[in-house]
Amino acid sequence: MVRVRRLLFLPLLLVLPLTACAEREDDPAPEAAGSGDFPVELSPEGAPSVTLEQRPERIVSLSPSTTETLYAVGAGDQVVAVDEMSTAPEQAPRTDLSGLTPDPERIASHDPDLVIVESDTDGKLTESLAGTGTATLVLPAPQSLDAMYTQFELVGTATGHRQNGADLAEQTRSEIEKLVADTGDAGTELSYYHELDPSFYSVTSATFIGQVYDLFGLTNIADQGDPSAQGGYPQLSAERVLEADPDLVFLADTRCCGQDAETVAQRPGWDTLTAVREDGIVELDDDTASRWAPRITDFVDTVAESVTRAAA
């Protein structure tokens, strides 16, 4: 079941607390309620605009990435329920609500005035919740880091924490730019394979996650001449990985599927890989490496350290 859920989420994944070298509080400094900012019209990229007449006080988040962002901008006290996949932060009121198959009646039972989802392609959820007076904000997976920063700002604006949202975007941007600058061009001669699960699903440079690796000049073995093929989430084969012989293997299936450097080395023939022989197997946190949230800096930091070590 875990693998099924991960595969269903593949089109929504697009890799995202804080680097070890930067300290950020779990909750930002208190900010004025911002009631004077309402009503406000929100126009997320790739989704319908929505107008909020007043500051939402009861928010249901069905997006793990947005759940993390809500707390990062200081709106945690306004969150009354989150979906089953929202594993962070720990204090978030996690429920068995589903972001993949949202149930309007169960959502409405939490008496929200704002519901945030990643997708509502047919508009049925928005229509159903509108009947109860609840606004629905759709925040699709961003296609770039800049789009992610814009979402941070939008979440701040939507919750009455406009300045905190802007500060979060700027701080995250600055941390990532510094990590990349400090790494220099160490990654330009290196190749990598990013593993989503043990059946060799991966990501290409056309995805959000792939763009993070692009910051370091790394070559993605999954691109295979067409990064847009299969929606950017191709299923490779063991033979394809062995043939490409990547310098680095990033495992984003450590928690879901129990993969680590040892299990990879035990795969038939994989002990010959450069990444195995030269300690280039990188064990990622599944969530941090798949969310467009403030903790993306942890992911970027891990990539930076791995690139520096492999290039040494």
Short mmCIF file of C-alpha atoms in Angstrom, two decimals:
data_model
loop_
_atom_site.label_atom_id
_atom_site.label_comp_id
_atom_site.label_asym_id
_atom_site.label_seq_id
_atom_site.Cartn_x
_atom_site.Cartn_y
_atom_site.Cartn_z
CA MET A 1 0.00 0.00 0.00
CA VAL A 2 2.84 2.39 0.78
CA ARG A 3 4.32 1.91 -2.69
CA VAL A 4 0.92 2.41 -4.33
CA ARG A 5 0.52 5.72 -2.55
CA ARG A 6 4.01 6.83 -3.56
CA LEU A 7 3.34 6.03 -7.20
CA LEU A 8 0.05 7.91 -7.10
CA PHE A 9 1.92 10.89 -5.71
CA LEU A 10 4.61 10.85 -8.41
CA PRO A 11 2.99 13.61 -10.51
CA LEU A 12 2.70 15.74 -7.37
CA LEU A 13 6.21 15.18 -6.00
CA LEU A 14 8.65 17.87 -6.68
CA VAL A 15 11.42 17.71 -4.17
CA LEU A 16 11.38 20.16 -0.42
CA PRO A 17 13.27 23.25 8.82
CA LEU A 18 16.50 23.88 7.88
CA THR A 19 20.14 23.41 7.12
CA ALA A 20 22.58 22.37 9.78
CA CYS A 21 24.42 25.61 9.20
CA ALA A 22 21.35 27.84 9.58
CA GLU A 23 19.08 28.13 12.56
CA ARG A 24 15.41 28.81 12.04
CA GLU A 25 12.81 28.70 14.77
CA ASP A 26 9.97 26.20 14.37
CA ASP A 27 7.57 29.08 14.83
CA PRO A 28 8.44 32.55 13.54
CA ALA A 29 8.20 35.65 15.66
CA PRO A 30 4.62 36.70 16.46
CA GLU A 31 3.06 38.88 13.80
CA ALA A 32 -0.01 41.06 13.95
CA ALA A 33 -3.16 39.23 12.86
CA GLY A 34 -3.23 41.15 9.60
CA SER A 35 -7.01 41.51 9.53
CA GLY A 36 -6.53 44.81 7.71
CA ASP A 37 -5.19 42.86 4.73
CA PHE A 38 -8.59 41.34 4.04
CA PRO A 39 -10.47 40.85 1.82
CA VAL A 40 -7.67 39.53 -0.35
CA GLU A 41 -7.65 37.89 -3.77
CA LEU A 42 -5.25 34.99 -4.18
CA SER A 43 -4.12 33.90 -7.64
CA PRO A 44 -1.97 30.76 -7.38
CA GLU A 45 -0.11 29.68 -10.48
CA GLY A 46 -1.97 26.93 -12.32
CA ALA A 47 -5.12 27.14 -10.20
CA PRO A 48 -8.28 29.27 -9.92
CA SER A 49 -8.20 32.56 -8.05
CA VAL A 50 -10.02 32.74 -4.75
CA THR A 51 -11.07 35.69 -2.61
CA LEU A 52 -10.91 35.47 1.17
CA GLU A 53 -13.18 38.00 2.84
CA GLN A 54 -11.52 37.68 6.23
CA ARG A 55 -8.59 36.02 7.95
CA PRO A 56 -9.21 32.25 8.13
CA GLU A 57 -9.27 30.91 11.68
CA ARG A 58 -10.00 27.24 10.95
CA ILE A 59 -7.78 25.81 8.23
CA VAL A 60 -7.76 22.24 6.93
CA SER A 61 -4.64 21.36 4.95
CA LEU A 62 -4.70 18.38 2.60
CA SER A 63 -1.22 19.15 1.28
CA PRO A 64 1.82 17.95 3.26
CA SER A 65 4.01 20.65 1.74
CA THR A 66 1.55 23.40 2.58
CA THR A 67 1.07 22.04 6.10
CA GLU A 68 4.76 22.62 6.77
CA THR A 69 4.59 26.07 5.22
CA LEU A 70 1.56 27.06 7.31
CA TYR A 71 3.49 26.42 10.48
CA ALA A 72 6.61 28.10 9.12
CA VAL A 73 4.73 31.36 8.46
CA GLY A 74 3.17 31.33 11.93
CA ALA A 75 -0.32 30.08 11.04
CA GLY A 76 -0.11 26.87 13.05
CA ASP A 77 -2.69 28.01 15.59
CA GLN A 78 -5.20 28.42 12.76
CA VAL A 79 -4.81 24.82 11.54
CA VAL A 80 -7.53 22.49 12.85
CA ALA A 81 -6.85 19.36 10.75
CA VAL A 82 -4.32 18.01 8.25
CA ASP A 83 -4.30 14.99 5.98
CA GLU A 84 -2.81 11.58 6.71
CA MET A 85 0.37 12.32 4.74
CA SER A 86 1.17 15.53 6.64
CA THR A 87 3.85 14.07 8.89
CA ALA A 88 5.49 17.38 9.83
CA PRO A 89 5.58 19.26 12.03
CA GLU A 90 4.80 16.81 14.82
CA GLN A 91 2.27 19.12 16.47
CA ALA A 92 0.10 19.34 13.35
CA PRO A 93 -3.40 17.88 14.02
CA ARG A 94 -2.99 14.85 11.77
CA THR A 95 -6.12 12.93 10.77
CA ASP A 96 -7.01 10.18 8.32
CA LEU A 97 -8.31 12.71 5.80
CA SER A 98 -7.04 12.02 2.29
CA GLY A 99 -5.54 14.58 -0.04
CA LEU A 100 -5.75 12.14 -2.95
CA THR A 101 -9.46 11.37 -2.56
CA PRO A 102 -10.85 14.21 -0.44
CA ASP A 103 -14.26 13.63 1.11
CA PRO A 104 -16.21 16.92 1.33
CA GLU A 105 -18.44 15.72 4.16
CA ARG A 106 -15.57 14.57 6.35
CA ILE A 107 -13.67 17.76 5.63
CA ALA A 108 -16.71 19.87 6.49
CA SER A 109 -17.01 18.05 9.83
CA HIS A 110 -13.98 20.04 10.99
CA ASP A 111 -15.92 23.26 10.38
CA PRO A 112 -13.17 24.92 8.33
CA ASP A 113 -13.32 28.36 6.78
CA LEU A 114 -10.40 27.53 4.45
CA VAL A 115 -9.33 24.23 2.89
CA ILE A 116 -6.02 23.92 1.05
CA VAL A 117 -5.45 21.12 -1.47
CA GLU A 118 -2.86 20.27 -4.11
CA SER A 119 -5.35 19.39 -6.82
CA ASP A 120 -9.03 19.83 -7.65
CA THR A 121 -9.01 19.28 -11.39
CA ASP A 122 -12.76 19.03 -11.85
CA GLY A 123 -13.64 21.66 -9.26
CA LYS A 124 -16.00 19.31 -7.46
CA LEU A 125 -14.40 19.74 -4.05
CA THR A 126 -14.44 23.53 -4.38
CA GLU A 127 -18.08 23.43 -5.42
CA SER A 128 -19.11 21.11 -2.60
CA LEU A 129 -17.32 23.10 0.10
CA ALA A 130 -18.64 26.39 -1.27
CA GLY A 131 -22.08 25.16 -0.30
CA THR A 132 -20.98 25.18 3.34
CA GLY A 133 -19.41 28.63 3.05
CA THR A 134 -15.88 27.24 2.98
CA ALA A 135 -13.25 28.60 0.61
CA THR A 136 -10.93 26.19 -1.20
CA LEU A 137 -7.40 27.22 -2.14
CA VAL A 138 -5.67 24.97 -4.67
CA LEU A 139 -1.87 25.07 -4.51
CA PRO A 140 -0.46 22.77 -7.22
CA ALA A 141 3.10 21.49 -7.19
CA PRO A 142 5.33 24.40 -8.25
CA GLN A 143 7.38 23.99 -11.39
CA SER A 144 10.40 25.92 -10.14
CA LEU A 145 12.08 27.20 -7.02
CA ASP A 146 10.82 30.70 -7.80
CA ALA A 147 7.27 29.33 -7.93
CA MET A 148 7.85 27.70 -4.53
CA TYR A 149 8.98 31.00 -3.04
CA THR A 150 5.85 32.62 -4.46
CA GLN A 151 3.72 29.98 -2.75
CA PHE A 152 5.40 30.75 0.58
CA GLU A 153 4.39 34.38 0.13
CA LEU A 154 0.87 33.40 -0.93
CA VAL A 155 0.37 31.17 2.13
CA GLY A 156 1.49 34.06 4.32
CA THR A 157 -0.95 36.40 2.63
CA ALA A 158 -3.82 33.91 2.78
CA THR A 159 -3.44 33.42 6.53
CA GLY A 160 -2.84 36.99 7.62
CA HIS A 161 0.93 36.55 7.96
CA ARG A 162 2.01 38.42 4.85
CA GLN A 163 5.38 39.59 6.16
CA ASN A 164 6.27 36.19 7.59
CA GLY A 165 5.54 34.62 4.20
CA ALA A 166 7.79 37.12 2.45
CA ASP A 167 10.53 36.61 5.04
CA LEU A 168 10.31 32.83 4.71
CA ALA A 169 10.65 33.05 0.93
CA GLU A 170 13.66 35.34 1.14
CA GLN A 171 15.39 33.35 3.87
CA THR A 172 14.92 30.06 2.03
CA ARG A 173 16.14 31.58 -1.22
CA SER A 174 19.24 33.03 0.49
CA GLU A 175 20.11 29.74 2.22
CA ILE A 176 19.86 27.78 -1.02
CA GLU A 177 21.87 30.32 -3.00
CA LYS A 178 24.61 30.26 -0.36
CA LEU A 179 24.79 26.45 -0.36
CA VAL A 180 25.09 26.40 -4.13
CA ALA A 181 27.68 29.20 -4.20
CA ASP A 182 29.80 27.52 -1.53
CA THR A 183 29.84 24.30 -3.56
CA GLY A 184 31.12 26.06 -6.67
CA ASP A 185 31.42 23.99 -9.84
CA ALA A 186 32.24 20.73 -8.02
CA GLY A 187 29.24 18.95 -9.51
CA THR A 188 29.75 19.74 -13.17
CA GLU A 189 31.71 16.54 -13.82
CA LEU A 190 29.41 14.27 -11.79
CA SER A 191 26.35 12.19 -12.73
CA TYR A 192 23.54 11.00 -10.45
CA TYR A 193 20.51 8.74 -10.10
CA HIS A 194 17.62 9.76 -7.84
CA GLU A 195 15.57 6.75 -6.72
CA LEU A 196 11.92 7.14 -5.72
CA ASP A 197 11.35 3.46 -5.00
CA PRO A 198 13.13 0.11 -5.46
CA SER A 199 11.35 -0.50 -8.78
CA PHE A 200 13.60 2.22 -10.21
CA TYR A 201 11.14 5.07 -10.63
CA SER A 202 13.19 8.22 -10.89
CA VAL A 203 12.97 11.93 -11.75
CA THR A 204 14.35 13.89 -14.68
CA SER A 205 15.71 17.40 -14.94
CA ALA A 206 12.23 18.55 -16.00
CA THR A 207 10.88 18.05 -12.48
CA PHE A 208 11.12 20.25 -9.43
CA ILE A 209 13.45 17.76 -7.75
CA GLY A 210 15.60 17.56 -10.86
CA GLN A 211 15.95 21.33 -10.91
CA VAL A 212 17.47 21.21 -7.42
CA TYR A 213 20.21 18.93 -8.73
CA ASP A 214 20.62 21.20 -11.76
CA LEU A 215 21.70 23.98 -9.40
CA PHE A 216 24.90 22.01 -8.87
CA GLY A 217 25.52 21.19 -12.52
CA LEU A 218 24.95 17.46 -12.03
CA THR A 219 24.08 15.20 -14.98
CA ASN A 220 20.86 13.20 -14.54
CA ILE A 221 21.07 9.65 -15.95
CA ALA A 222 17.25 9.51 -16.12
CA ASP A 223 17.01 12.25 -18.75
CA GLN A 224 17.89 9.85 -21.58
CA GLY A 225 17.70 12.59 -24.19
CA ASP A 226 14.16 13.71 -23.28
CA PRO A 227 13.67 15.00 -19.72
CA SER A 228 9.95 15.56 -20.36
CA ALA A 229 9.26 11.92 -21.25
CA GLN A 230 6.83 10.08 -19.00
CA GLY A 231 5.94 13.30 -17.26
CA GLY A 232 9.43 13.57 -15.85
CA TYR A 233 9.03 10.41 -13.75
CA PRO A 234 10.39 7.52 -15.81
CA GLN A 235 10.81 3.99 -14.60
CA LEU A 236 14.36 2.91 -15.32
CA SER A 237 15.80 -0.57 -15.05
CA ALA A 238 18.66 -2.02 -13.07
CA GLU A 239 20.49 -2.50 -16.35
CA ARG A 240 20.02 1.16 -17.29
CA VAL A 241 21.49 2.33 -13.97
CA LEU A 242 24.40 -0.09 -14.23
CA GLU A 243 25.13 1.03 -17.77
CA ALA A 244 25.07 4.73 -16.80
CA ASP A 245 27.27 4.07 -13.74
CA PRO A 246 26.37 7.26 -11.81
CA ASP A 247 28.85 8.89 -9.46
CA LEU A 248 26.08 9.50 -6.92
CA VAL A 249 22.91 7.58 -6.05
CA PHE A 250 20.34 9.49 -4.01
CA LEU A 251 17.85 7.25 -2.20
CA ALA A 252 14.47 8.86 -1.54
CA ASP A 253 13.03 5.49 -0.49
CA THR A 254 14.79 4.97 2.83
CA ARG A 255 11.71 5.30 5.04
CA CYS A 256 9.04 3.92 2.75
CA CYS A 257 10.99 0.97 1.45
CA GLY A 258 13.96 0.38 3.75
CA GLN A 259 16.64 1.17 1.19
CA ASP A 260 20.13 2.18 2.24
CA ALA A 261 23.75 1.88 1.12
CA GLU A 262 23.88 -1.74 2.24
CA THR A 263 20.74 -2.88 0.39
CA VAL A 264 21.88 -1.11 -2.77
CA ALA A 265 25.29 -2.77 -2.66
CA GLN A 266 23.55 -6.16 -2.36
CA ARG A 267 21.59 -5.72 -5.59
CA PRO A 268 22.91 -8.02 -8.34
CA GLY A 269 25.83 -6.32 -10.06
CA TRP A 270 25.48 -3.03 -8.20
CA ASP A 271 28.64 -3.59 -6.20
CA THR A 272 30.48 -2.54 -9.37
CA LEU A 273 28.86 0.91 -9.48
CA THR A 274 31.12 3.90 -8.95
CA ALA A 275 28.65 5.25 -6.41
CA VAL A 276 28.89 2.04 -4.39
CA ARG A 277 32.65 1.66 -4.63
CA GLU A 278 33.38 5.29 -3.80
CA ASP A 279 30.85 5.86 -1.02
CA GLY A 280 28.47 7.81 -3.23
CA ILE A 281 25.21 6.32 -1.94
CA VAL A 282 23.25 9.13 -0.28
CA GLU A 283 20.38 8.23 2.04
CA LEU A 284 17.74 10.97 1.94
CA ASP A 285 14.72 11.62 4.11
CA ASP A 286 11.79 10.63 1.87
CA ASP A 287 9.61 13.56 2.90
CA THR A 288 12.26 16.28 2.81
CA ALA A 289 13.30 15.17 -0.68
CA SER A 290 9.76 15.25 -2.06
CA ARG A 291 8.11 18.39 -0.73
CA TRP A 292 8.16 22.02 -1.79
CA ALA A 293 8.38 23.21 1.79
CA PRO A 294 10.87 25.14 3.94
CA ARG A 295 12.75 21.93 4.77
CA ILE A 296 13.94 21.83 1.17
CA THR A 297 17.07 23.49 2.53
CA ASP A 298 17.88 20.22 4.31
CA PHE A 299 17.68 18.43 0.98
CA VAL A 300 19.83 21.04 -0.78
CA ASP A 301 22.36 20.90 2.05
CA THR A 302 22.63 17.11 1.71
CA VAL A 303 23.15 17.40 -2.04
CA ALA A 304 25.81 20.08 -1.53
CA GLU A 305 27.71 17.95 0.97
CA SER A 306 27.48 14.88 -1.26
CA VAL A 307 28.74 16.76 -4.31
CA THR A 308 31.66 18.26 -2.40
CA ARG A 309 32.65 14.86 -1.02
CA ALA A 310 32.37 13.09 -4.39
CA ALA A 311 34.41 15.75 -6.16
CA ALA A 312 37.20 15.74 -3.59
#
